mmCIF file of C-alpha atoms in Angstrom:
data_model
loop_
_atom_site.group_PDB
_atom_site.id
_atom_site.type_symbol
_atom_site.label_atom_id
_atom_site.label_comp_id
_atom_site.label_asym_id
_atom_site.label_seq_id
_atom_site.Cartn_x
_atom_site.Cartn_y
_atom_site.Cartn_z
ATOM 1 C CA MET S 1 13.458 77.499 54.711
ATOM 2 C CA ARG S 2 12.409 74.134 56.162
ATOM 3 C CA ARG S 3 13.047 70.955 54.235
ATOM 4 C CA ILE S 4 12.424 67.217 54.269
ATOM 5 C CA ILE S 5 14.721 65.068 52.109
ATOM 6 C CA LEU S 6 14.121 61.315 51.817
ATOM 7 C CA PHE S 7 16.816 58.974 50.529
ATOM 8 C CA THR S 8 15.675 55.643 49.155
ATOM 9 C CA GLY S 9 17.144 52.924 46.957
ATOM 10 C CA LYS S 10 17.787 49.208 46.683
ATOM 11 C CA GLY S 11 19.387 47.623 49.731
ATOM 12 C CA GLY S 12 23.185 47.862 49.680
ATOM 13 C CA VAL S 13 23.540 50.875 47.333
ATOM 14 C CA GLY S 14 24.907 53.093 50.134
ATOM 15 C CA LYS S 15 21.893 55.309 50.876
ATOM 16 C CA THR S 16 22.652 55.438 54.620
ATOM 17 C CA THR S 17 26.139 56.805 53.900
ATOM 18 C CA ILE S 18 24.736 59.317 51.378
ATOM 19 C CA ALA S 19 22.030 60.430 53.834
ATOM 20 C CA ALA S 20 24.595 60.850 56.645
ATOM 21 C CA ALA S 21 27.020 62.749 54.371
ATOM 22 C CA THR S 22 24.220 65.094 53.267
ATOM 23 C CA ALA S 23 23.215 65.730 56.875
ATOM 24 C CA GLY S 24 26.828 66.370 57.913
ATOM 25 C CA LEU S 25 27.405 68.870 55.111
ATOM 26 C CA LEU S 26 24.152 70.695 55.894
ATOM 27 C CA SER S 27 25.150 71.042 59.553
ATOM 28 C CA GLU S 28 28.510 72.502 58.467
ATOM 29 C CA LYS S 29 26.586 75.080 56.409
ATOM 30 C CA GLY S 30 24.668 76.180 59.520
ATOM 31 C CA PHE S 31 21.422 74.240 59.072
ATOM 32 C CA LYS S 32 20.139 72.526 62.209
ATOM 33 C CA THR S 33 19.728 69.047 60.778
ATOM 34 C CA LEU S 34 18.169 65.795 61.981
ATOM 35 C CA VAL S 35 18.766 62.526 60.136
ATOM 36 C CA ILE S 36 16.362 59.704 60.994
ATOM 37 C CA SER S 37 16.985 56.044 60.183
ATOM 38 C CA ILE S 38 13.808 54.103 59.409
ATOM 39 C CA ASP S 39 15.736 51.211 57.881
ATOM 40 C CA PRO S 40 15.287 48.163 60.164
ATOM 41 C CA ALA S 41 18.966 47.318 59.534
ATOM 42 C CA HIS S 42 19.940 50.534 61.410
ATOM 43 C CA SER S 43 23.507 51.199 60.263
ATOM 44 C CA LEU S 44 23.307 54.974 60.775
ATOM 45 C CA GLY S 45 25.026 54.773 64.166
ATOM 46 C CA ASP S 46 27.852 52.721 62.606
ATOM 47 C CA VAL S 47 28.314 55.318 59.855
ATOM 48 C CA PHE S 48 28.541 58.169 62.379
ATOM 49 C CA GLU S 49 30.590 55.974 64.781
ATOM 50 C CA LYS S 50 28.182 57.013 67.493
ATOM 51 C CA GLU S 51 25.685 55.098 69.610
ATOM 52 C CA LEU S 52 22.196 56.342 68.745
ATOM 53 C CA SER S 53 18.842 56.018 70.512
ATOM 54 C CA PRO S 54 15.074 56.192 69.802
ATOM 55 C CA GLU S 55 15.273 59.952 70.523
ATOM 56 C CA PRO S 56 17.556 62.424 68.683
ATOM 57 C CA VAL S 57 21.237 62.286 69.726
ATOM 58 C CA LYS S 58 23.659 65.162 69.090
ATOM 59 C CA ILE S 59 26.541 64.231 66.755
ATOM 60 C CA GLN S 60 28.155 67.655 66.473
ATOM 61 C CA LYS S 61 27.021 71.282 66.290
ATOM 62 C CA ASN S 62 23.748 71.520 64.307
ATOM 63 C CA LEU S 63 23.709 67.765 63.630
ATOM 64 C CA TYR S 64 21.414 65.206 65.318
ATOM 65 C CA ALA S 65 20.614 61.580 64.504
ATOM 66 C CA GLN S 66 17.866 59.174 65.540
ATOM 67 C CA GLU S 67 17.340 55.446 65.004
ATOM 68 C CA ILE S 68 13.705 54.359 65.252
ATOM 69 C CA ASP S 69 12.854 51.704 67.843
ATOM 70 C CA VAL S 70 9.393 50.406 67.033
ATOM 71 C CA TYR S 71 8.681 49.172 70.593
ATOM 72 C CA TYR S 72 9.648 52.527 72.080
ATOM 73 C CA SER S 73 7.563 54.411 69.516
ATOM 74 C CA VAL S 74 4.481 52.239 69.961
ATOM 75 C CA GLU S 75 4.622 52.519 73.758
ATOM 76 C CA LYS S 76 5.031 56.297 73.546
ATOM 77 C CA TYR S 77 2.396 57.097 70.923
ATOM 78 C CA TRP S 78 0.071 54.154 70.336
ATOM 79 C CA GLY S 79 -0.057 52.312 73.648
ATOM 80 C CA ALA S 80 -3.862 51.954 73.505
ATOM 81 C CA LEU S 81 -3.733 50.258 70.106
ATOM 82 C CA LYS S 82 -1.024 47.854 71.244
ATOM 83 C CA LYS S 83 -2.949 47.096 74.441
ATOM 84 C CA TYR S 84 -6.041 46.109 72.449
ATOM 85 C CA LEU S 85 -4.143 43.930 69.949
ATOM 86 C CA LYS S 86 -2.333 42.165 72.781
ATOM 87 C CA ALA S 87 -5.658 41.470 74.522
ATOM 88 C CA LEU S 88 -7.122 40.148 71.269
ATOM 89 C CA PHE S 89 -4.211 37.739 70.696
ATOM 90 C CA GLU S 90 -4.349 36.537 74.308
ATOM 91 C CA TRP S 91 -8.099 35.919 73.958
ATOM 92 C CA ARG S 92 -7.252 33.679 70.996
ATOM 93 C CA GLY S 93 -5.084 31.581 73.317
ATOM 94 C CA ILE S 94 -1.684 32.946 72.311
ATOM 95 C CA GLU S 95 0.823 33.114 75.158
ATOM 96 C CA GLU S 96 1.535 36.545 76.661
ATOM 97 C CA ILE S 97 5.112 36.855 75.357
ATOM 98 C CA MET S 98 4.060 35.844 71.832
ATOM 99 C CA ALA S 99 1.045 38.184 72.030
ATOM 100 C CA GLU S 100 3.391 41.022 72.987
ATOM 101 C CA GLU S 101 5.488 40.366 69.867
ATOM 102 C CA LEU S 102 2.494 39.969 67.539
ATOM 103 C CA SER S 103 0.995 43.251 68.732
ATOM 104 C CA ILE S 104 3.795 44.980 66.799
ATOM 105 C CA LEU S 105 2.424 44.477 63.314
ATOM 106 C CA PRO S 106 4.593 44.194 60.158
ATOM 107 C CA GLY S 107 5.393 47.619 58.735
ATOM 108 C CA MET S 108 5.071 49.401 62.085
ATOM 109 C CA GLU S 109 8.788 50.302 62.046
ATOM 110 C CA GLU S 110 8.385 52.236 58.794
ATOM 111 C CA ILE S 111 5.128 53.823 60.003
ATOM 112 C CA ALA S 112 6.772 54.837 63.288
ATOM 113 C CA GLY S 113 9.683 56.416 61.427
ATOM 114 C CA PHE S 114 7.505 58.473 59.131
ATOM 115 C CA LEU S 115 5.269 59.612 61.999
ATOM 116 C CA TRP S 116 8.368 60.842 63.844
ATOM 117 C CA VAL S 117 9.025 63.010 60.790
ATOM 118 C CA ASP S 118 5.503 64.452 61.070
ATOM 119 C CA TYR S 119 6.100 65.075 64.791
ATOM 120 C CA HIS S 120 9.476 66.797 64.328
ATOM 121 C CA PHE S 121 8.262 68.917 61.417
ATOM 122 C CA LYS S 122 5.242 70.205 63.339
ATOM 123 C CA LYS S 123 7.441 70.924 66.344
ATOM 124 C CA GLY S 124 9.699 73.054 64.110
ATOM 125 C CA GLU S 125 12.961 72.460 65.957
ATOM 126 C CA TYR S 126 15.019 71.494 62.871
ATOM 127 C CA ASP S 127 15.721 73.304 59.587
ATOM 128 C CA VAL S 128 16.186 70.085 57.627
ATOM 129 C CA ILE S 129 14.924 66.560 58.349
ATOM 130 C CA ILE S 130 16.640 63.774 56.404
ATOM 131 C CA LEU S 131 15.228 60.265 56.172
ATOM 132 C CA ASP S 132 17.424 57.248 55.677
ATOM 133 C CA SER S 133 14.572 55.022 54.545
ATOM 134 C CA ALA S 134 14.101 51.283 54.271
ATOM 135 C CA PRO S 135 14.944 49.582 50.943
ATOM 136 C CA THR S 136 12.823 50.740 48.011
ATOM 137 C CA GLY S 137 10.056 48.110 48.251
ATOM 138 C CA GLU S 138 9.190 48.832 51.880
ATOM 139 C CA THR S 139 9.361 52.594 51.302
ATOM 140 C CA LEU S 140 7.007 52.398 48.316
ATOM 141 C CA ARG S 141 4.522 50.270 50.246
ATOM 142 C CA PHE S 142 4.447 52.804 53.048
ATOM 143 C CA LEU S 143 4.166 55.837 50.772
ATOM 144 C CA SER S 144 1.074 54.297 49.154
ATOM 145 C CA LEU S 145 -0.471 53.518 52.575
ATOM 146 C CA PRO S 146 -2.019 56.965 53.248
ATOM 147 C CA GLU S 147 -4.291 56.522 50.213
ATOM 148 C CA ILE S 148 -5.811 53.472 51.939
ATOM 149 C CA ALA S 149 -5.672 55.043 55.409
ATOM 150 C CA GLU S 150 -7.601 58.087 54.238
ATOM 151 C CA TRP S 151 -10.431 55.933 52.814
ATOM 152 C CA TRP S 152 -10.600 53.833 55.998
ATOM 153 C CA PHE S 153 -10.551 56.907 58.230
ATOM 154 C CA ARG S 154 -13.277 58.764 56.281
ATOM 155 C CA LYS S 155 -15.612 55.848 55.417
ATOM 156 C CA ILE S 156 -15.307 52.880 57.783
ATOM 157 C CA PHE S 157 -13.786 54.125 61.023
ATOM 158 C CA PRO S 158 -16.654 56.439 62.204
ATOM 159 C CA ILE S 159 -19.308 53.789 61.457
ATOM 160 C CA GLN S 160 -17.402 51.018 63.216
ATOM 161 C CA LYS S 161 -16.816 53.182 66.283
ATOM 162 C CA LYS S 162 -20.538 53.960 66.654
ATOM 163 C CA VAL S 163 -21.548 50.299 66.189
ATOM 164 C CA VAL S 164 -19.067 49.094 68.831
ATOM 165 C CA GLN S 165 -20.260 51.744 71.310
ATOM 166 C CA VAL S 166 -23.825 50.412 70.933
ATOM 167 C CA VAL S 167 -23.087 46.667 71.128
ATOM 168 C CA ARG S 168 -20.254 46.748 73.690
ATOM 169 C CA PRO S 169 -22.487 46.487 76.848
ATOM 170 C CA ALA S 170 -24.406 43.507 75.425
ATOM 171 C CA VAL S 171 -21.293 41.675 74.215
ATOM 172 C CA LYS S 172 -19.612 42.014 77.616
ATOM 173 C CA LYS S 173 -22.542 40.132 79.233
ATOM 174 C CA VAL S 174 -22.194 37.033 77.058
ATOM 175 C CA THR S 175 -18.485 36.799 76.180
ATOM 176 C CA ASN S 176 -15.061 38.010 77.207
ATOM 177 C CA PHE S 177 -14.181 38.886 73.594
ATOM 178 C CA PRO S 178 -12.186 42.154 73.810
ATOM 179 C CA LEU S 179 -13.972 44.907 71.875
ATOM 180 C CA PRO S 180 -12.022 48.116 71.282
ATOM 181 C CA GLU S 181 -12.555 50.841 73.892
ATOM 182 C CA ASP S 182 -12.971 54.517 73.036
ATOM 183 C CA GLU S 183 -9.289 55.157 73.824
ATOM 184 C CA THR S 184 -8.345 52.584 71.164
ATOM 185 C CA TYR S 185 -10.408 54.393 68.554
ATOM 186 C CA ASP S 186 -8.992 57.732 69.673
ATOM 187 C CA ALA S 187 -5.451 56.361 69.222
ATOM 188 C CA GLY S 188 -6.397 54.985 65.793
ATOM 189 C CA GLU S 189 -7.934 58.295 64.796
ATOM 190 C CA LYS S 190 -4.774 60.129 65.813
ATOM 191 C CA LEU S 191 -2.668 57.643 63.823
ATOM 192 C CA PHE S 192 -4.738 58.066 60.646
ATOM 193 C CA GLU S 193 -4.724 61.850 60.983
ATOM 194 C CA SER S 194 -0.921 61.858 61.271
ATOM 195 C CA LEU S 195 -0.583 59.551 58.258
ATOM 196 C CA TYR S 196 -2.835 61.795 56.188
ATOM 197 C CA SER S 197 -0.957 64.902 57.338
ATOM 198 C CA LEU S 198 2.389 63.336 56.420
ATOM 199 C CA HIS S 199 1.033 62.191 53.058
ATOM 200 C CA LYS S 200 0.240 65.798 52.127
ATOM 201 C CA LEU S 201 3.555 67.009 53.564
ATOM 202 C CA MET S 202 5.578 64.519 51.500
ATOM 203 C CA GLN S 203 3.722 65.619 48.333
ATOM 204 C CA ASN S 204 4.446 69.306 48.968
ATOM 205 C CA HIS S 205 7.040 70.151 46.297
ATOM 206 C CA GLU S 206 8.182 73.259 48.185
ATOM 207 C CA ILE S 207 9.120 71.278 51.326
ATOM 208 C CA SER S 208 9.742 67.611 50.540
ATOM 209 C CA THR S 209 11.834 65.891 47.888
ATOM 210 C CA ILE S 210 13.048 62.348 47.313
ATOM 211 C CA ARG S 211 16.561 61.454 46.168
ATOM 212 C CA ILE S 212 16.997 57.941 44.792
ATOM 213 C CA VAL S 213 20.388 56.336 45.388
ATOM 214 C CA THR S 214 21.551 53.810 42.807
ATOM 215 C CA ASN S 215 24.687 52.103 41.470
ATOM 216 C CA PRO S 216 25.696 51.785 37.791
ATOM 217 C CA GLU S 217 24.669 48.116 37.675
ATOM 218 C CA LYS S 218 21.954 46.294 35.712
ATOM 219 C CA MET S 219 19.801 44.893 38.564
ATOM 220 C CA VAL S 220 20.080 48.023 40.709
ATOM 221 C CA LEU S 221 19.173 50.248 37.763
ATOM 222 C CA LYS S 222 16.020 48.262 36.972
ATOM 223 C CA GLU S 223 14.731 48.644 40.544
ATOM 224 C CA THR S 224 15.591 52.354 40.475
ATOM 225 C CA GLN S 225 13.581 52.776 37.258
ATOM 226 C CA ARG S 226 10.565 51.048 38.785
ATOM 227 C CA ALA S 227 10.824 53.148 41.950
ATOM 228 C CA PHE S 228 11.048 56.329 39.858
ATOM 229 C CA THR S 229 7.799 55.456 38.054
ATOM 230 C CA TYR S 230 5.992 54.327 41.192
ATOM 231 C CA LEU S 231 6.880 57.468 43.162
ATOM 232 C CA HIS S 232 5.517 59.638 40.367
ATOM 233 C CA LEU S 233 2.325 57.565 40.300
ATOM 234 C CA PHE S 234 1.598 58.747 43.841
ATOM 235 C CA GLY S 235 2.756 62.314 43.210
ATOM 236 C CA TYR S 236 5.968 62.288 45.260
ATOM 237 C CA PRO S 237 8.571 64.794 43.985
ATOM 238 C CA ILE S 238 12.024 63.523 42.990
ATOM 239 C CA ASP S 239 14.705 66.202 42.682
ATOM 240 C CA ALA S 240 17.849 64.094 42.105
ATOM 241 C CA ILE S 241 19.272 60.670 41.280
ATOM 242 C CA VAL S 242 22.464 59.866 43.217
ATOM 243 C CA VAL S 243 24.779 57.425 41.447
ATOM 244 C CA ASN S 244 27.115 55.952 44.052
ATOM 245 C CA ARG S 245 30.425 54.042 43.771
ATOM 246 C CA ILE S 246 31.575 55.132 40.330
ATOM 247 C CA ILE S 247 34.917 53.426 39.612
ATOM 248 C CA LYS S 248 37.733 55.255 37.817
ATOM 249 C CA GLY S 249 41.321 54.372 37.064
ATOM 250 C CA LYS S 250 43.341 51.947 34.942
ATOM 251 C CA LEU S 251 43.292 49.158 37.544
ATOM 252 C CA PHE S 252 39.557 48.517 36.988
ATOM 253 C CA LYS S 253 39.454 49.526 33.319
ATOM 254 C CA GLY S 254 37.008 46.784 32.267
ATOM 255 C CA LEU S 255 34.542 47.471 35.094
ATOM 256 C CA SER S 256 34.850 51.210 34.542
ATOM 257 C CA LYS S 257 33.860 50.758 30.892
ATOM 258 C CA ILE S 258 30.748 48.760 31.874
ATOM 259 C CA GLN S 259 29.814 51.429 34.398
ATOM 260 C CA ARG S 260 30.144 54.161 31.765
ATOM 261 C CA GLU S 261 27.594 52.325 29.613
ATOM 262 C CA TYR S 262 25.150 52.211 32.535
ATOM 263 C CA LEU S 263 25.801 55.871 33.349
ATOM 264 C CA LEU S 264 24.694 56.760 29.820
ATOM 265 C CA LYS S 265 21.515 54.707 30.349
ATOM 266 C CA ILE S 266 20.902 56.438 33.689
ATOM 267 C CA GLU S 267 21.289 59.891 32.158
ATOM 268 C CA ASP S 268 19.032 58.917 29.245
ATOM 269 C CA PHE S 269 16.283 57.374 31.375
ATOM 270 C CA PHE S 270 16.065 59.942 34.182
ATOM 271 C CA SER S 271 16.589 63.097 32.132
ATOM 272 C CA PRO S 272 15.823 65.923 32.947
ATOM 273 C CA ILE S 273 16.229 64.987 36.659
ATOM 274 C CA PRO S 274 19.747 66.019 37.839
ATOM 275 C CA ILE S 275 22.246 63.163 38.222
ATOM 276 C CA LEU S 276 24.644 63.512 41.176
ATOM 277 C CA LYS S 277 27.735 61.274 41.119
ATOM 278 C CA VAL S 278 29.844 59.802 43.921
ATOM 279 C CA PRO S 279 33.214 58.123 43.271
ATOM 280 C CA PHE S 280 34.214 54.735 44.665
ATOM 281 C CA TYR S 281 36.678 55.464 47.483
ATOM 282 C CA GLY S 282 38.070 51.982 48.027
ATOM 283 C CA GLU S 283 37.528 52.241 51.784
ATOM 284 C CA GLU S 284 34.691 52.243 54.286
ATOM 285 C CA ILE S 285 33.206 55.726 54.757
ATOM 286 C CA THR S 286 32.583 56.193 58.471
ATOM 287 C CA GLY S 287 33.090 59.091 60.843
ATOM 288 C CA ILE S 288 32.181 62.732 60.291
ATOM 289 C CA LYS S 289 35.479 63.669 58.572
ATOM 290 C CA LYS S 290 35.109 61.128 55.747
ATOM 291 C CA LEU S 291 31.382 61.833 55.471
ATOM 292 C CA LEU S 292 32.056 65.539 54.963
ATOM 293 C CA LYS S 293 34.527 64.748 52.171
ATOM 294 C CA LEU S 294 31.937 62.538 50.477
ATOM 295 C CA GLY S 295 29.300 65.254 50.885
ATOM 296 C CA LYS S 296 31.537 67.860 49.221
ATOM 297 C CA ASP S 297 32.419 65.477 46.374
ATOM 298 C CA LEU S 298 28.724 64.751 45.890
ATOM 299 C CA TYR S 299 27.281 68.268 45.959
ATOM 300 C CA LYS S 300 30.352 70.278 44.900
ATOM 301 C CA ASP S 301 29.189 73.920 44.816
ATOM 302 C CA LYS S 302 25.513 73.043 45.367
ATOM 303 C CA ASN S 303 23.620 73.586 48.619
ATOM 304 C CA PRO S 304 22.165 70.170 49.638
ATOM 305 C CA ALA S 305 19.088 71.927 51.056
ATOM 306 C CA ASP S 306 18.158 73.373 47.662
ATOM 307 C CA ILE S 307 15.437 71.818 45.530
ATOM 308 C CA PHE S 308 17.354 70.658 42.459
ATOM 309 C CA TYR S 309 14.337 70.017 40.238
ATOM 310 C CA LYS S 310 10.782 71.323 40.657
ATOM 311 C CA ASP S 311 8.884 70.128 37.600
ATOM 312 C CA ILE S 312 6.970 66.838 37.347
ATOM 313 C CA PRO S 313 8.551 64.949 34.429
ATOM 314 C CA LEU S 314 6.227 61.960 34.704
ATOM 315 C CA GLU S 315 2.584 62.147 35.747
ATOM 316 C CA PHE S 316 -0.203 59.549 35.983
ATOM 317 C CA LYS S 317 -3.852 60.536 35.630
ATOM 318 C CA LYS S 318 -7.018 58.470 35.740
ATOM 319 C CA ASP S 319 -8.724 58.354 32.361
ATOM 320 C CA LYS S 320 -12.195 57.225 31.207
ATOM 321 C CA LYS S 321 -10.847 53.935 29.856
ATOM 322 C CA GLY S 322 -7.895 53.510 32.224
ATOM 323 C CA TYR S 323 -4.884 55.751 32.793
ATOM 324 C CA LYS S 324 -2.825 58.222 30.863
ATOM 325 C CA ILE S 325 0.869 58.876 31.409
ATOM 326 C CA ILE S 326 1.984 62.448 30.782
ATOM 327 C CA LEU S 327 5.667 62.982 29.969
ATOM 328 C CA LYS S 328 7.057 66.505 30.026
ATOM 329 C CA ILE S 329 9.274 66.768 26.949
ATOM 330 C CA LYS S 330 10.727 69.951 25.465
ATOM 331 C CA GLU S 331 11.420 70.648 21.793
ATOM 332 C CA ILE S 332 10.102 67.323 20.530
ATOM 333 C CA LYS S 333 9.267 67.034 16.841
ATOM 334 C CA LYS S 334 5.695 66.300 15.818
ATOM 335 C CA ASP S 335 6.639 62.928 14.345
ATOM 336 C CA LYS S 336 4.736 59.684 14.646
ATOM 337 C CA VAL S 337 5.070 58.038 18.040
ATOM 338 C CA ASN S 338 5.966 54.333 18.030
ATOM 339 C CA ILE S 339 5.077 52.240 21.078
ATOM 340 C CA LEU S 340 6.546 48.892 22.033
ATOM 341 C CA GLN S 341 5.462 47.218 25.273
ATOM 342 C CA LYS S 342 6.999 44.112 26.788
ATOM 343 C CA ASP S 343 5.496 43.153 30.148
ATOM 344 C CA GLU S 344 5.887 46.232 32.392
ATOM 345 C CA GLU S 345 8.364 48.026 30.111
ATOM 346 C CA ILE S 346 7.160 50.550 27.523
ATOM 347 C CA THR S 347 9.535 51.882 24.861
ATOM 348 C CA LEU S 348 8.549 55.097 23.078
ATOM 349 C CA THR S 349 10.277 56.289 19.928
ATOM 350 C CA VAL S 350 9.690 59.663 18.286
ATOM 351 C CA GLY S 351 12.200 60.285 15.472
ATOM 352 C CA ASN S 352 15.638 60.074 17.131
ATOM 353 C CA PHE S 353 14.105 60.417 20.603
ATOM 354 C CA ARG S 354 13.619 57.276 22.710
ATOM 355 C CA LYS S 355 12.154 56.949 26.193
ATOM 356 C CA TYR S 356 11.658 53.946 28.501
ATOM 357 C CA ILE S 357 8.938 53.696 31.142
ATOM 358 C CA TYR S 358 8.484 50.962 33.740
ATOM 359 C CA LEU S 359 4.879 50.485 34.830
ATOM 360 C CA PRO S 360 4.104 50.115 38.565
ATOM 361 C CA ARG S 361 2.931 46.648 39.583
ATOM 362 C CA ASN S 362 -0.706 47.739 39.910
ATOM 363 C CA LEU S 363 -0.709 48.809 36.242
ATOM 364 C CA ILE S 364 1.106 45.892 34.600
ATOM 365 C CA ASN S 365 -2.204 44.458 33.293
ATOM 366 C CA TYR S 366 -2.734 47.647 31.272
ATOM 367 C CA ARG S 367 -1.594 47.983 27.671
ATOM 368 C CA ALA S 368 -0.316 51.126 25.977
ATOM 369 C CA THR S 369 -2.872 51.648 23.192
ATOM 370 C CA GLN S 370 -1.772 54.982 21.724
ATOM 371 C CA ALA S 371 0.436 58.002 22.306
ATOM 372 C CA LYS S 372 -0.004 61.630 21.280
ATOM 373 C CA ILE S 373 2.135 64.763 21.382
ATOM 374 C CA GLN S 374 0.155 67.546 23.076
ATOM 375 C CA HIS S 375 2.000 70.858 23.459
ATOM 376 C CA ASP S 376 5.268 69.930 25.255
ATOM 377 C CA ASN S 377 3.774 66.707 26.592
ATOM 378 C CA LEU S 378 3.924 63.159 25.313
ATOM 379 C CA VAL S 379 0.697 61.468 26.439
ATOM 380 C CA ILE S 380 0.418 57.656 26.571
ATOM 381 C CA PHE S 381 -3.000 56.042 26.999
ATOM 382 C CA LEU S 382 -3.275 52.825 29.005
ATOM 383 C CA GLU S 383 -6.253 50.455 28.802
ATOM 384 C CA LYS S 384 -7.017 46.945 30.065
#
């Protein structure tokens, strides 16, 4: 069995610690595991109490960690692309040092991290690859990128390459404007192919799953709900919600009560996705010993490499008039479905059953016009 597990969540929820604890526990169970940090903040080394590098570093038996360095990755894999961008910026009169910085485009750190995953998976050296991703927003932007990359690669890229090959000799005679060379296009082609390959890999429900880390707090929960909807829009499988820092005890009785209310909301909203819970320890969790304790508290008798949930509870499909949302619901009564929509939030009520859905940003201009119960599915129709 080979697995890819991506941890995402709002910044500050503790996803790096959860990712490291999962990796540590897997290594103890005999899985050769690599955990990769693609979060620009790079706190993975601090959690392991080990200095990491742009290449995998051994932490203990079966456990390796890697922090992505965008400059290292670009030089190693996309040097031709960087060379062209640098030349283009210099032609525009930008100083060499500034041109060097600008040639590393925004988002390249996330792209580099995900392409390392594609590289390691194809190489087949590790049983499990774990991603400590960037905060939710950046992760969602990247995961939607292959849809655009595929269109560019199939439609525009071949035409542009042929045009440049024809006009390049003439342009060089009249201007020093830097047109891309064949090696630049070859590097771009390789990049798009890897992005497309990874896109399919991350959507493979038998290999890849996403675990969203959250806290029992109002603002964190709202972002988690949006991320949950958005990930399903692009067909990425979610097999667990990890609720971190759950407070217990008489000392924080008031806060514990508030958290219990949010835990009920979490269980209601994300059902039937499994909810994994982590207590608040009252101390910083660093070093392999503490991470292993957290991992055992989190997974208990479960194997972290298992796929905890395989169905697709929420599915988006293009419809003639817009979109339809398909909710997998078991044993629902054939009652009338009531819909209430406020901005991006849709509330569905069927008898005693109530469900909340947060629309992705690209669908917030759509309105829920009707809902129907079809077999074990609740289908909501969205139109502009």
